[in-house]
Amino acid sequence: MSRRDTLVHLFAGGCGGTVGAILTCPLEVVKTRLQSSTMTLYISEVQLSAVNGAGVARVAPPGPLHCLKLILEREGPRSLFRGLGPNLVGVAPSRAIYFAAYSTAKEKLNSVLEPDSTQVHMVSAGLAGFTAITATNPIWLIKTRLQLDARNRGEKRMSALECVRRVYRTDGARGFYRGMSASYAGISETVIHFVIYESIKRRLLESRSSGNVDEEDDASRDVSDFAGMMLAAATSKTCATTIAYPHEVIRTRLREEGSRYRSFFQTLGTVFREEGSGALYRGLSTHLVRQIPNTAIMMCTYELVVYLLDG
């Protein structure tokens, strides 16, 4: 891969991640709140805080719409964009690193293994995910802390800089890497996603090449191609997310401030024992509603930018 090709993939990946993050930020906040053990409920003006699984009363967690309503009523619309700053700071380099690493690894492996095989896509996606997670975990930890910082209207909100200081003061440099083990476990989602995506994409391209494209103009073919890419991205991400979702809940728990959760398996066992298996899928519906358009937008933007820059 030439230097120009690498820069194209870096820029395209960054653009795709940024556009998707902005458009789906409110759903990201709702999802994170639902995953947290510090979910706060308001019932008849009485606040019941269930902290780390122990609270005044055992209350079923609210659904996505109820959670959204609580945020709007108690904190205001601005809270739906909590953590957007770190998200925008992190999403471009994260996606850029990911796509560049994925493309580079795939090219290298194609010369060793069967070109464009399932093994190539799996290993490439895994290496790309590991690289991006290691490089950007501190940014995502700050984002999660800000999203969980629930404060009523009028109260001073914690800034990203203040959050950084609190993390360092409490846990030191190691504190910025909390939840990284769960993110590594989440590489399985990325691997499944790209294997399915590349398979559907290849079938779409084969279908197009075998069809009679002379009867269609260039504009119609372009629209059809990008619609197909969006469908491929949405389908592959839905399957992967549903299979690997529990790591998302565990990661959020590990990143909570003052959390008693210490490691991936300790958190998994604690959540399962105290809250049941259903807690490992809390926020899944919101996550799917967010991830499907986010991934479709991201992948379509990525493919579009690469297409435009490659001429």
PDB file of C-alpha atoms in Angstrom:
ATOM      1  CA  MET A   1       0.000   0.000   0.000  1.00  0.00           C
ATOM      2  CA  SER A   2       1.417   3.389  -1.015  1.00  0.00           C
ATOM      3  CA  ARG A   3       1.679   6.306   1.369  1.00  0.00           C
ATOM      4  CA  ARG A   4      -1.161   8.047  -0.467  1.00  0.00           C
ATOM      5  CA  ASP A   5      -3.425   5.000  -0.106  1.00  0.00           C
ATOM      6  CA  THR A   6      -2.703   4.869   3.638  1.00  0.00           C
ATOM      7  CA  LEU A   7      -3.574   8.564   4.004  1.00  0.00           C
ATOM      8  CA  VAL A   8      -6.775   8.040   2.025  1.00  0.00           C
ATOM      9  CA  HIS A   9      -7.886   5.260   4.379  1.00  0.00           C
ATOM     10  CA  LEU A  10      -6.881   7.328   7.431  1.00  0.00           C
ATOM     11  CA  PHE A  11      -8.906  10.309   6.259  1.00  0.00           C
ATOM     12  CA  ALA A  12     -11.898   8.227   5.130  1.00  0.00           C
ATOM     13  CA  GLY A  13     -12.024   6.298   8.400  1.00  0.00           C
ATOM     14  CA  GLY A  14     -11.839   9.514  10.409  1.00  0.00           C
ATOM     15  CA  CYS A  15     -14.628  11.140   8.405  1.00  0.00           C
ATOM     16  CA  GLY A  16     -16.889   8.116   8.740  1.00  0.00           C
ATOM     17  CA  GLY A  17     -16.443   7.839  12.489  1.00  0.00           C
ATOM     18  CA  THR A  18     -16.960  11.563  13.090  1.00  0.00           C
ATOM     19  CA  VAL A  19     -20.210  11.814  11.118  1.00  0.00           C
ATOM     20  CA  GLY A  20     -21.646   8.727  12.802  1.00  0.00           C
ATOM     21  CA  ALA A  21     -20.687   9.885  16.305  1.00  0.00           C
ATOM     22  CA  ILE A  22     -22.354  13.298  15.970  1.00  0.00           C
ATOM     23  CA  LEU A  23     -25.640  11.980  14.613  1.00  0.00           C
ATOM     24  CA  THR A  24     -26.049   9.205  17.198  1.00  0.00           C
ATOM     25  CA  CYS A  25     -24.629  10.814  20.373  1.00  0.00           C
ATOM     26  CA  PRO A  26     -27.980  11.027  22.283  1.00  0.00           C
ATOM     27  CA  LEU A  27     -28.531   7.290  21.855  1.00  0.00           C
ATOM     28  CA  GLU A  28     -24.988   6.647  23.088  1.00  0.00           C
ATOM     29  CA  VAL A  29     -25.711   8.558  26.310  1.00  0.00           C
ATOM     30  CA  VAL A  30     -28.967   6.651  26.928  1.00  0.00           C
ATOM     31  CA  LYS A  31     -27.239   3.330  26.290  1.00  0.00           C
ATOM     32  CA  THR A  32     -24.422   4.101  28.717  1.00  0.00           C
ATOM     33  CA  ARG A  33     -26.850   5.131  31.456  1.00  0.00           C
ATOM     34  CA  LEU A  34     -28.812   1.897  31.025  1.00  0.00           C
ATOM     35  CA  GLN A  35     -25.637  -0.189  31.249  1.00  0.00           C
ATOM     36  CA  SER A  36     -24.462   1.507  34.430  1.00  0.00           C
ATOM     37  CA  SER A  37     -24.956   0.146  37.939  1.00  0.00           C
ATOM     38  CA  THR A  38     -25.669   3.683  39.155  1.00  0.00           C
ATOM     39  CA  MET A  39     -28.920   4.081  37.237  1.00  0.00           C
ATOM     40  CA  THR A  40     -31.012   6.707  39.015  1.00  0.00           C
ATOM     41  CA  LEU A  41     -34.796   6.547  39.054  1.00  0.00           C
ATOM     42  CA  TYR A  42     -37.227   9.255  40.018  1.00  0.00           C
ATOM     43  CA  ILE A  43     -40.548   8.094  41.431  1.00  0.00           C
ATOM     44  CA  SER A  44     -43.064  10.661  42.652  1.00  0.00           C
ATOM     45  CA  GLU A  45     -40.279  13.177  43.291  1.00  0.00           C
ATOM     46  CA  VAL A  46     -38.391  10.610  45.419  1.00  0.00           C
ATOM     47  CA  GLN A  47     -34.956   9.700  44.125  1.00  0.00           C
ATOM     48  CA  LEU A  48     -33.921   6.096  44.568  1.00  0.00           C
ATOM     49  CA  SER A  49     -30.274   5.516  43.734  1.00  0.00           C
ATOM     50  CA  ALA A  50     -29.243   1.931  43.095  1.00  0.00           C
ATOM     51  CA  VAL A  51     -25.484   2.121  43.558  1.00  0.00           C
ATOM     52  CA  ASN A  52     -23.450  -0.954  42.608  1.00  0.00           C
ATOM     53  CA  GLY A  53     -26.500  -3.177  42.787  1.00  0.00           C
ATOM     54  CA  ALA A  54     -27.521  -2.156  46.314  1.00  0.00           C
ATOM     55  CA  GLY A  55     -30.189   0.468  46.847  1.00  0.00           C
ATOM     56  CA  VAL A  56     -33.130   1.653  48.852  1.00  0.00           C
ATOM     57  CA  ALA A  57     -35.370  -0.701  46.934  1.00  0.00           C
ATOM     58  CA  ARG A  58     -35.111  -3.279  44.198  1.00  0.00           C
ATOM     59  CA  VAL A  59     -36.515  -1.365  41.248  1.00  0.00           C
ATOM     60  CA  ALA A  60     -36.570  -2.617  37.681  1.00  0.00           C
ATOM     61  CA  PRO A  61     -34.408  -0.459  35.414  1.00  0.00           C
ATOM     62  CA  PRO A  62     -36.313   1.828  33.047  1.00  0.00           C
ATOM     63  CA  GLY A  63     -36.553   1.236  29.341  1.00  0.00           C
ATOM     64  CA  PRO A  64     -34.812   3.421  26.761  1.00  0.00           C
ATOM     65  CA  LEU A  65     -37.730   5.831  26.338  1.00  0.00           C
ATOM     66  CA  HIS A  66     -38.177   6.210  30.098  1.00  0.00           C
ATOM     67  CA  CYS A  67     -34.457   6.838  30.513  1.00  0.00           C
ATOM     68  CA  LEU A  68     -34.538   9.428  27.729  1.00  0.00           C
ATOM     69  CA  LYS A  69     -37.501  11.136  29.396  1.00  0.00           C
ATOM     70  CA  LEU A  70     -35.727  11.240  32.773  1.00  0.00           C
ATOM     71  CA  ILE A  71     -32.634  12.814  31.241  1.00  0.00           C
ATOM     72  CA  LEU A  72     -34.661  15.482  29.457  1.00  0.00           C
ATOM     73  CA  GLU A  73     -36.777  16.302  32.526  1.00  0.00           C
ATOM     74  CA  ARG A  74     -34.028  16.355  35.145  1.00  0.00           C
ATOM     75  CA  GLU A  75     -30.925  17.369  33.243  1.00  0.00           C
ATOM     76  CA  GLY A  76     -32.085  19.064  30.059  1.00  0.00           C
ATOM     77  CA  PRO A  77     -31.411  18.392  26.357  1.00  0.00           C
ATOM     78  CA  ARG A  78     -27.727  19.315  26.647  1.00  0.00           C
ATOM     79  CA  SER A  79     -27.112  16.192  28.719  1.00  0.00           C
ATOM     80  CA  LEU A  80     -27.911  14.079  25.664  1.00  0.00           C
ATOM     81  CA  PHE A  81     -24.619  15.300  24.235  1.00  0.00           C
ATOM     82  CA  ARG A  82     -22.507  14.639  27.333  1.00  0.00           C
ATOM     83  CA  GLY A  83     -19.162  13.195  26.282  1.00  0.00           C
ATOM     84  CA  LEU A  84     -19.477  14.441  22.709  1.00  0.00           C
ATOM     85  CA  GLY A  85     -16.239  16.420  23.031  1.00  0.00           C
ATOM     86  CA  PRO A  86     -14.044  13.417  23.892  1.00  0.00           C
ATOM     87  CA  ASN A  87     -16.030  11.402  21.374  1.00  0.00           C
ATOM     88  CA  LEU A  88     -15.178  13.816  18.568  1.00  0.00           C
ATOM     89  CA  VAL A  89     -11.582  14.046  19.743  1.00  0.00           C
ATOM     90  CA  GLY A  90     -11.267  10.267  19.842  1.00  0.00           C
ATOM     91  CA  VAL A  91     -13.476   8.960  17.081  1.00  0.00           C
ATOM     92  CA  ALA A  92     -11.498  10.370  14.169  1.00  0.00           C
ATOM     93  CA  PRO A  93      -8.078   9.044  15.256  1.00  0.00           C
ATOM     94  CA  SER A  94      -9.635   5.805  16.511  1.00  0.00           C
ATOM     95  CA  ARG A  95     -11.424   5.045  13.251  1.00  0.00           C
ATOM     96  CA  ALA A  96      -8.521   6.340  11.223  1.00  0.00           C
ATOM     97  CA  ILE A  97      -6.077   4.082  13.077  1.00  0.00           C
ATOM     98  CA  TYR A  98      -8.510   1.190  12.790  1.00  0.00           C
ATOM     99  CA  PHE A  99      -9.132   1.425   9.052  1.00  0.00           C
ATOM    100  CA  ALA A 100      -5.486   2.100   8.242  1.00  0.00           C
ATOM    101  CA  ALA A 101      -4.384  -0.877  10.355  1.00  0.00           C
ATOM    102  CA  TYR A 102      -7.111  -3.053   8.841  1.00  0.00           C
ATOM    103  CA  SER A 103      -6.188  -2.179   5.265  1.00  0.00           C
ATOM    104  CA  THR A 104      -2.462  -2.578   5.910  1.00  0.00           C
ATOM    105  CA  ALA A 105      -2.870  -5.913   7.710  1.00  0.00           C
ATOM    106  CA  LYS A 106      -5.186  -7.224   5.002  1.00  0.00           C
ATOM    107  CA  GLU A 107      -2.695  -6.358   2.266  1.00  0.00           C
ATOM    108  CA  LYS A 108       0.167  -8.049   4.142  1.00  0.00           C
ATOM    109  CA  LEU A 109      -1.864 -11.165   4.925  1.00  0.00           C
ATOM    110  CA  ASN A 110      -3.138 -11.459   1.355  1.00  0.00           C
ATOM    111  CA  SER A 111       0.436 -12.209   0.316  1.00  0.00           C
ATOM    112  CA  VAL A 112       0.737 -14.976   2.924  1.00  0.00           C
ATOM    113  CA  LEU A 113      -2.741 -16.527   3.125  1.00  0.00           C
ATOM    114  CA  GLU A 114      -5.451 -17.038   0.533  1.00  0.00           C
ATOM    115  CA  PRO A 115      -6.274 -13.531  -0.745  1.00  0.00           C
ATOM    116  CA  ASP A 116      -9.463 -11.992   0.693  1.00  0.00           C
ATOM    117  CA  SER A 117     -10.280 -15.175   2.584  1.00  0.00           C
ATOM    118  CA  THR A 118     -12.225 -15.347   5.840  1.00  0.00           C
ATOM    119  CA  GLN A 119      -8.987 -15.897   7.753  1.00  0.00           C
ATOM    120  CA  VAL A 120      -7.487 -12.732   6.293  1.00  0.00           C
ATOM    121  CA  HIS A 121     -10.507 -10.621   7.280  1.00  0.00           C
ATOM    122  CA  MET A 122     -10.662 -12.090  10.784  1.00  0.00           C
ATOM    123  CA  VAL A 123      -6.994 -11.576  11.613  1.00  0.00           C
ATOM    124  CA  SER A 124      -6.920  -8.124  10.005  1.00  0.00           C
ATOM    125  CA  ALA A 125      -9.971  -6.966  11.972  1.00  0.00           C
ATOM    126  CA  GLY A 126      -8.556  -8.369  15.206  1.00  0.00           C
ATOM    127  CA  LEU A 127      -5.178  -6.651  14.784  1.00  0.00           C
ATOM    128  CA  ALA A 128      -6.829  -3.379  13.813  1.00  0.00           C
ATOM    129  CA  GLY A 129      -9.135  -3.504  16.834  1.00  0.00           C
ATOM    130  CA  PHE A 130      -6.277  -4.259  19.227  1.00  0.00           C
ATOM    131  CA  THR A 131      -4.231  -1.355  17.851  1.00  0.00           C
ATOM    132  CA  ALA A 132      -7.055   1.183  18.049  1.00  0.00           C
ATOM    133  CA  ILE A 133      -8.171   0.111  21.555  1.00  0.00           C
ATOM    134  CA  THR A 134      -4.676   0.325  23.009  1.00  0.00           C
ATOM    135  CA  ALA A 135      -4.071   3.767  21.535  1.00  0.00           C
ATOM    136  CA  THR A 136      -7.370   5.437  22.460  1.00  0.00           C
ATOM    137  CA  ASN A 137      -8.729   3.794  25.650  1.00  0.00           C
ATOM    138  CA  PRO A 138      -8.076   6.875  27.868  1.00  0.00           C
ATOM    139  CA  ILE A 139     -10.305   9.000  25.622  1.00  0.00           C
ATOM    140  CA  TRP A 140     -13.206   6.534  25.852  1.00  0.00           C
ATOM    141  CA  LEU A 141     -12.871   6.280  29.614  1.00  0.00           C
ATOM    142  CA  ILE A 142     -13.273  10.067  29.924  1.00  0.00           C
ATOM    143  CA  LYS A 143     -16.242   9.949  27.552  1.00  0.00           C
ATOM    144  CA  THR A 144     -17.975   7.288  29.661  1.00  0.00           C
ATOM    145  CA  ARG A 145     -17.345   9.165  32.920  1.00  0.00           C
ATOM    146  CA  LEU A 146     -18.866  12.331  31.436  1.00  0.00           C
ATOM    147  CA  GLN A 147     -21.901  10.448  30.128  1.00  0.00           C
ATOM    148  CA  LEU A 148     -22.513   8.967  33.593  1.00  0.00           C
ATOM    149  CA  ASP A 149     -22.168  12.365  35.291  1.00  0.00           C
ATOM    150  CA  ALA A 150     -25.888  12.963  35.951  1.00  0.00           C
ATOM    151  CA  ARG A 151     -26.596  16.418  37.385  1.00  0.00           C
ATOM    152  CA  ASN A 152     -29.841  18.365  37.629  1.00  0.00           C
ATOM    153  CA  ARG A 153     -30.526  21.508  35.642  1.00  0.00           C
ATOM    154  CA  GLY A 154     -28.509  24.470  36.866  1.00  0.00           C
ATOM    155  CA  GLU A 155     -25.792  22.388  38.517  1.00  0.00           C
ATOM    156  CA  LYS A 156     -22.241  22.859  37.310  1.00  0.00           C
ATOM    157  CA  ARG A 157     -21.262  20.028  35.016  1.00  0.00           C
ATOM    158  CA  MET A 158     -17.924  18.271  35.157  1.00  0.00           C
ATOM    159  CA  SER A 159     -15.628  19.230  32.292  1.00  0.00           C
ATOM    160  CA  ALA A 160     -13.376  16.834  30.422  1.00  0.00           C
ATOM    161  CA  LEU A 161     -10.288  18.441  31.970  1.00  0.00           C
ATOM    162  CA  GLU A 162     -11.710  18.118  35.477  1.00  0.00           C
ATOM    163  CA  CYS A 163     -12.545  14.477  34.742  1.00  0.00           C
ATOM    164  CA  VAL A 164      -8.962  13.827  33.653  1.00  0.00           C
ATOM    165  CA  ARG A 165      -7.671  15.332  36.895  1.00  0.00           C
ATOM    166  CA  ARG A 166     -10.055  13.262  39.026  1.00  0.00           C
ATOM    167  CA  VAL A 167      -9.090  10.022  37.293  1.00  0.00           C
ATOM    168  CA  TYR A 168      -5.379  10.720  37.728  1.00  0.00           C
ATOM    169  CA  ARG A 169      -5.784  11.851  41.339  1.00  0.00           C
ATOM    170  CA  THR A 170      -7.807   8.769  42.263  1.00  0.00           C
ATOM    171  CA  ASP A 171      -6.203   5.950  40.261  1.00  0.00           C
ATOM    172  CA  GLY A 172      -3.073   7.391  38.691  1.00  0.00           C
ATOM    173  CA  ALA A 173      -2.060   6.715  35.095  1.00  0.00           C
ATOM    174  CA  ARG A 174      -3.434   3.154  35.305  1.00  0.00           C
ATOM    175  CA  GLY A 175      -6.902   4.581  35.850  1.00  0.00           C
ATOM    176  CA  PHE A 176      -7.077   5.719  32.230  1.00  0.00           C
ATOM    177  CA  TYR A 177      -6.918   2.102  31.089  1.00  0.00           C
ATOM    178  CA  ARG A 178      -9.838   0.751  33.090  1.00  0.00           C
ATOM    179  CA  GLY A 179     -12.168  -1.307  30.925  1.00  0.00           C
ATOM    180  CA  MET A 180      -9.506  -2.086  28.340  1.00  0.00           C
ATOM    181  CA  SER A 181      -9.775  -5.830  29.019  1.00  0.00           C
ATOM    182  CA  ALA A 182     -13.475  -5.692  28.135  1.00  0.00           C
ATOM    183  CA  SER A 183     -12.631  -3.737  24.989  1.00  0.00           C
ATOM    184  CA  TYR A 184     -10.168  -6.450  23.994  1.00  0.00           C
ATOM    185  CA  ALA A 185     -12.930  -9.012  24.506  1.00  0.00           C
ATOM    186  CA  GLY A 186     -15.069  -6.864  22.233  1.00  0.00           C
ATOM    187  CA  ILE A 187     -12.642  -7.456  19.361  1.00  0.00           C
ATOM    188  CA  SER A 188     -14.704 -10.577  18.702  1.00  0.00           C
ATOM    189  CA  GLU A 189     -17.573  -8.283  17.683  1.00  0.00           C
ATOM    190  CA  THR A 190     -15.344  -6.449  15.241  1.00  0.00           C
ATOM    191  CA  VAL A 191     -14.058  -9.681  13.746  1.00  0.00           C
ATOM    192  CA  ILE A 192     -17.564 -11.070  13.215  1.00  0.00           C
ATOM    193  CA  HIS A 193     -18.724  -7.735  11.794  1.00  0.00           C
ATOM    194  CA  PHE A 194     -16.019  -7.448   9.154  1.00  0.00           C
ATOM    195  CA  VAL A 195     -16.160 -11.097   8.122  1.00  0.00           C
ATOM    196  CA  ILE A 196     -19.888 -10.778   7.383  1.00  0.00           C
ATOM    197  CA  TYR A 197     -19.484  -7.308   5.857  1.00  0.00           C
ATOM    198  CA  GLU A 198     -16.731  -8.347   3.461  1.00  0.00           C
ATOM    199  CA  SER A 199     -18.685 -11.449   2.471  1.00  0.00           C
ATOM    200  CA  ILE A 200     -21.841  -9.465   1.643  1.00  0.00           C
ATOM    201  CA  LYS A 201     -19.788  -6.770  -0.096  1.00  0.00           C
ATOM    202  CA  ARG A 202     -18.053  -9.385  -2.266  1.00  0.00           C
ATOM    203  CA  ARG A 203     -21.377 -10.952  -3.221  1.00  0.00           C
ATOM    204  CA  LEU A 204     -22.788  -7.543  -4.148  1.00  0.00           C
ATOM    205  CA  LEU A 205     -19.796  -6.793  -6.360  1.00  0.00           C
ATOM    206  CA  GLU A 206     -20.030 -10.231  -7.997  1.00  0.00           C
ATOM    207  CA  SER A 207     -23.734  -9.691  -8.613  1.00  0.00           C
ATOM    208  CA  ARG A 208     -23.048  -6.324 -10.217  1.00  0.00           C
ATOM    209  CA  SER A 209     -20.250  -7.636 -12.441  1.00  0.00           C
ATOM    210  CA  SER A 210     -22.337 -10.600 -13.618  1.00  0.00           C
ATOM    211  CA  GLY A 211     -25.357  -8.430 -14.417  1.00  0.00           C
ATOM    212  CA  ASN A 212     -25.985  -6.366 -17.495  1.00  0.00           C
ATOM    213  CA  VAL A 213     -24.802  -2.973 -16.314  1.00  0.00           C
ATOM    214  CA  ASP A 214     -24.720  -1.381 -19.777  1.00  0.00           C
ATOM    215  CA  GLU A 215     -28.396  -0.550 -19.523  1.00  0.00           C
ATOM    216  CA  GLU A 216     -27.865   1.517 -16.382  1.00  0.00           C
ATOM    217  CA  ASP A 217     -26.253   4.945 -16.212  1.00  0.00           C
ATOM    218  CA  ASP A 218     -23.350   5.686 -13.871  1.00  0.00           C
ATOM    219  CA  ALA A 219     -25.481   7.631 -11.398  1.00  0.00           C
ATOM    220  CA  SER A 220     -27.932   4.756 -10.940  1.00  0.00           C
ATOM    221  CA  ARG A 221     -25.111   2.274 -10.402  1.00  0.00           C
ATOM    222  CA  ASP A 222     -23.451   4.548  -7.819  1.00  0.00           C
ATOM    223  CA  VAL A 223     -26.669   4.924  -5.820  1.00  0.00           C
ATOM    224  CA  SER A 224     -27.252   1.179  -5.946  1.00  0.00           C
ATOM    225  CA  ASP A 225     -23.680   0.465  -4.822  1.00  0.00           C
ATOM    226  CA  PHE A 226     -23.767   2.747  -1.789  1.00  0.00           C
ATOM    227  CA  ALA A 227     -27.221   1.523  -0.762  1.00  0.00           C
ATOM    228  CA  GLY A 228     -25.862  -2.003  -0.902  1.00  0.00           C
ATOM    229  CA  MET A 229     -22.866  -1.051   1.250  1.00  0.00           C
ATOM    230  CA  MET A 230     -25.156   0.482   3.878  1.00  0.00           C
ATOM    231  CA  LEU A 231     -27.307  -2.652   3.945  1.00  0.00           C
ATOM    232  CA  ALA A 232     -24.217  -4.850   4.243  1.00  0.00           C
ATOM    233  CA  ALA A 233     -22.858  -2.761   7.123  1.00  0.00           C
ATOM    234  CA  ALA A 234     -26.177  -2.710   8.999  1.00  0.00           C
ATOM    235  CA  THR A 235     -26.737  -6.452   8.639  1.00  0.00           C
ATOM    236  CA  SER A 236     -23.235  -7.470   9.685  1.00  0.00           C
ATOM    237  CA  LYS A 237     -23.173  -5.103  12.666  1.00  0.00           C
ATOM    238  CA  THR A 238     -26.541  -6.312  13.974  1.00  0.00           C
ATOM    239  CA  CYS A 239     -25.382  -9.926  14.030  1.00  0.00           C
ATOM    240  CA  ALA A 240     -22.024  -9.111  15.622  1.00  0.00           C
ATOM    241  CA  THR A 241     -23.418  -6.757  18.253  1.00  0.00           C
ATOM    242  CA  THR A 242     -26.075  -9.168  19.465  1.00  0.00           C
ATOM    243  CA  ILE A 243     -23.539 -11.963  19.920  1.00  0.00           C
ATOM    244  CA  ALA A 244     -20.861  -9.923  21.717  1.00  0.00           C
ATOM    245  CA  TYR A 245     -22.961  -7.348  23.607  1.00  0.00           C
ATOM    246  CA  PRO A 246     -22.195  -8.360  27.255  1.00  0.00           C
ATOM    247  CA  HIS A 247     -18.680  -6.949  26.963  1.00  0.00           C
ATOM    248  CA  GLU A 248     -20.257  -3.487  26.540  1.00  0.00           C
ATOM    249  CA  VAL A 249     -21.999  -3.694  29.933  1.00  0.00           C
ATOM    250  CA  ILE A 250     -18.865  -5.019  31.627  1.00  0.00           C
ATOM    251  CA  ARG A 251     -16.761  -2.225  30.115  1.00  0.00           C
ATOM    252  CA  THR A 252     -19.134   0.474  31.359  1.00  0.00           C
ATOM    253  CA  ARG A 253     -19.150  -1.026  34.863  1.00  0.00           C
ATOM    254  CA  LEU A 254     -15.342  -1.133  34.925  1.00  0.00           C
ATOM    255  CA  ARG A 255     -15.150   2.529  33.925  1.00  0.00           C
ATOM    256  CA  GLU A 256     -17.543   3.819  36.591  1.00  0.00           C
ATOM    257  CA  GLU A 257     -16.034   6.213  39.121  1.00  0.00           C
ATOM    258  CA  GLY A 258     -15.455   4.578  42.507  1.00  0.00           C
ATOM    259  CA  SER A 259     -16.501   1.239  41.056  1.00  0.00           C
ATOM    260  CA  ARG A 260     -16.020  -1.981  43.003  1.00  0.00           C
ATOM    261  CA  TYR A 261     -15.553  -3.820  39.740  1.00  0.00           C
ATOM    262  CA  ARG A 262     -11.919  -4.761  39.207  1.00  0.00           C
ATOM    263  CA  SER A 263     -11.502  -7.155  36.276  1.00  0.00           C
ATOM    264  CA  PHE A 264     -13.398  -8.572  33.323  1.00  0.00           C
ATOM    265  CA  PHE A 265     -14.293 -11.953  34.827  1.00  0.00           C
ATOM    266  CA  GLN A 266     -14.890 -10.560  38.330  1.00  0.00           C
ATOM    267  CA  THR A 267     -17.356  -8.057  36.860  1.00  0.00           C
ATOM    268  CA  LEU A 268     -19.015 -10.707  34.700  1.00  0.00           C
ATOM    269  CA  GLY A 269     -19.522 -12.977  37.715  1.00  0.00           C
ATOM    270  CA  THR A 270     -20.721 -10.173  39.988  1.00  0.00           C
ATOM    271  CA  VAL A 271     -23.290  -8.824  37.535  1.00  0.00           C
ATOM    272  CA  PHE A 272     -24.581 -12.302  36.719  1.00  0.00           C
ATOM    273  CA  ARG A 273     -24.812 -13.320  40.383  1.00  0.00           C
ATOM    274  CA  GLU A 274     -26.420 -10.135  41.722  1.00  0.00           C
ATOM    275  CA  GLU A 275     -28.578  -8.977  38.805  1.00  0.00           C
ATOM    276  CA  GLY A 276     -29.100 -12.022  36.621  1.00  0.00           C
ATOM    277  CA  SER A 277     -28.230 -12.725  33.012  1.00  0.00           C
ATOM    278  CA  GLY A 278     -30.644 -10.058  31.787  1.00  0.00           C
ATOM    279  CA  ALA A 279     -28.387  -7.321  33.183  1.00  0.00           C
ATOM    280  CA  LEU A 280     -25.670  -8.349  30.716  1.00  0.00           C
ATOM    281  CA  TYR A 281     -27.995  -7.267  27.910  1.00  0.00           C
ATOM    282  CA  ARG A 282     -29.275  -4.060  29.486  1.00  0.00           C
ATOM    283  CA  GLY A 283     -29.396  -1.325  26.864  1.00  0.00           C
ATOM    284  CA  LEU A 284     -29.083  -3.753  23.957  1.00  0.00           C
ATOM    285  CA  SER A 285     -32.105  -2.377  22.121  1.00  0.00           C
ATOM    286  CA  THR A 286     -30.775   1.174  22.394  1.00  0.00           C
ATOM    287  CA  HIS A 287     -27.337  -0.017  21.346  1.00  0.00           C
ATOM    288  CA  LEU A 288     -28.762  -1.684  18.242  1.00  0.00           C
ATOM    289  CA  VAL A 289     -30.879   1.343  17.364  1.00  0.00           C
ATOM    290  CA  ARG A 290     -27.732   3.463  17.624  1.00  0.00           C
ATOM    291  CA  GLN A 291     -25.200   1.061  16.115  1.00  0.00           C
ATOM    292  CA  ILE A 292     -27.136   0.169  12.992  1.00  0.00           C
ATOM    293  CA  PRO A 293     -27.388   3.729  11.616  1.00  0.00           C
ATOM    294  CA  ASN A 294     -24.019   4.681  13.091  1.00  0.00           C
ATOM    295  CA  THR A 295     -22.217   1.797  11.415  1.00  0.00           C
ATOM    296  CA  ALA A 296     -24.116   2.203   8.165  1.00  0.00           C
ATOM    297  CA  ILE A 297     -23.306   5.937   8.093  1.00  0.00           C
ATOM    298  CA  MET A 298     -19.683   5.297   9.050  1.00  0.00           C
ATOM    299  CA  MET A 299     -19.047   2.566   6.487  1.00  0.00           C
ATOM    300  CA  CYS A 300     -20.918   4.391   3.725  1.00  0.00           C
ATOM    301  CA  THR A 301     -18.991   7.612   4.426  1.00  0.00           C
ATOM    302  CA  TYR A 302     -15.749   5.630   4.463  1.00  0.00           C
ATOM    303  CA  GLU A 303     -16.481   3.949   1.139  1.00  0.00           C
ATOM    304  CA  LEU A 304     -17.679   7.247  -0.372  1.00  0.00           C
ATOM    305  CA  VAL A 305     -14.563   9.183   0.672  1.00  0.00           C
ATOM    306  CA  VAL A 306     -12.260   6.427  -0.611  1.00  0.00           C
ATOM    307  CA  TYR A 307     -14.236   6.339  -3.882  1.00  0.00           C
ATOM    308  CA  LEU A 308     -14.033  10.111  -4.336  1.00  0.00           C
ATOM    309  CA  LEU A 309     -10.348  10.390  -3.458  1.00  0.00           C
ATOM    310  CA  ASP A 310      -9.358   7.437  -5.631  1.00  0.00           C
ATOM    311  CA  GLY A 311     -11.244   8.987  -8.532  1.00  0.00           C
TER     312      GLY A 311
END
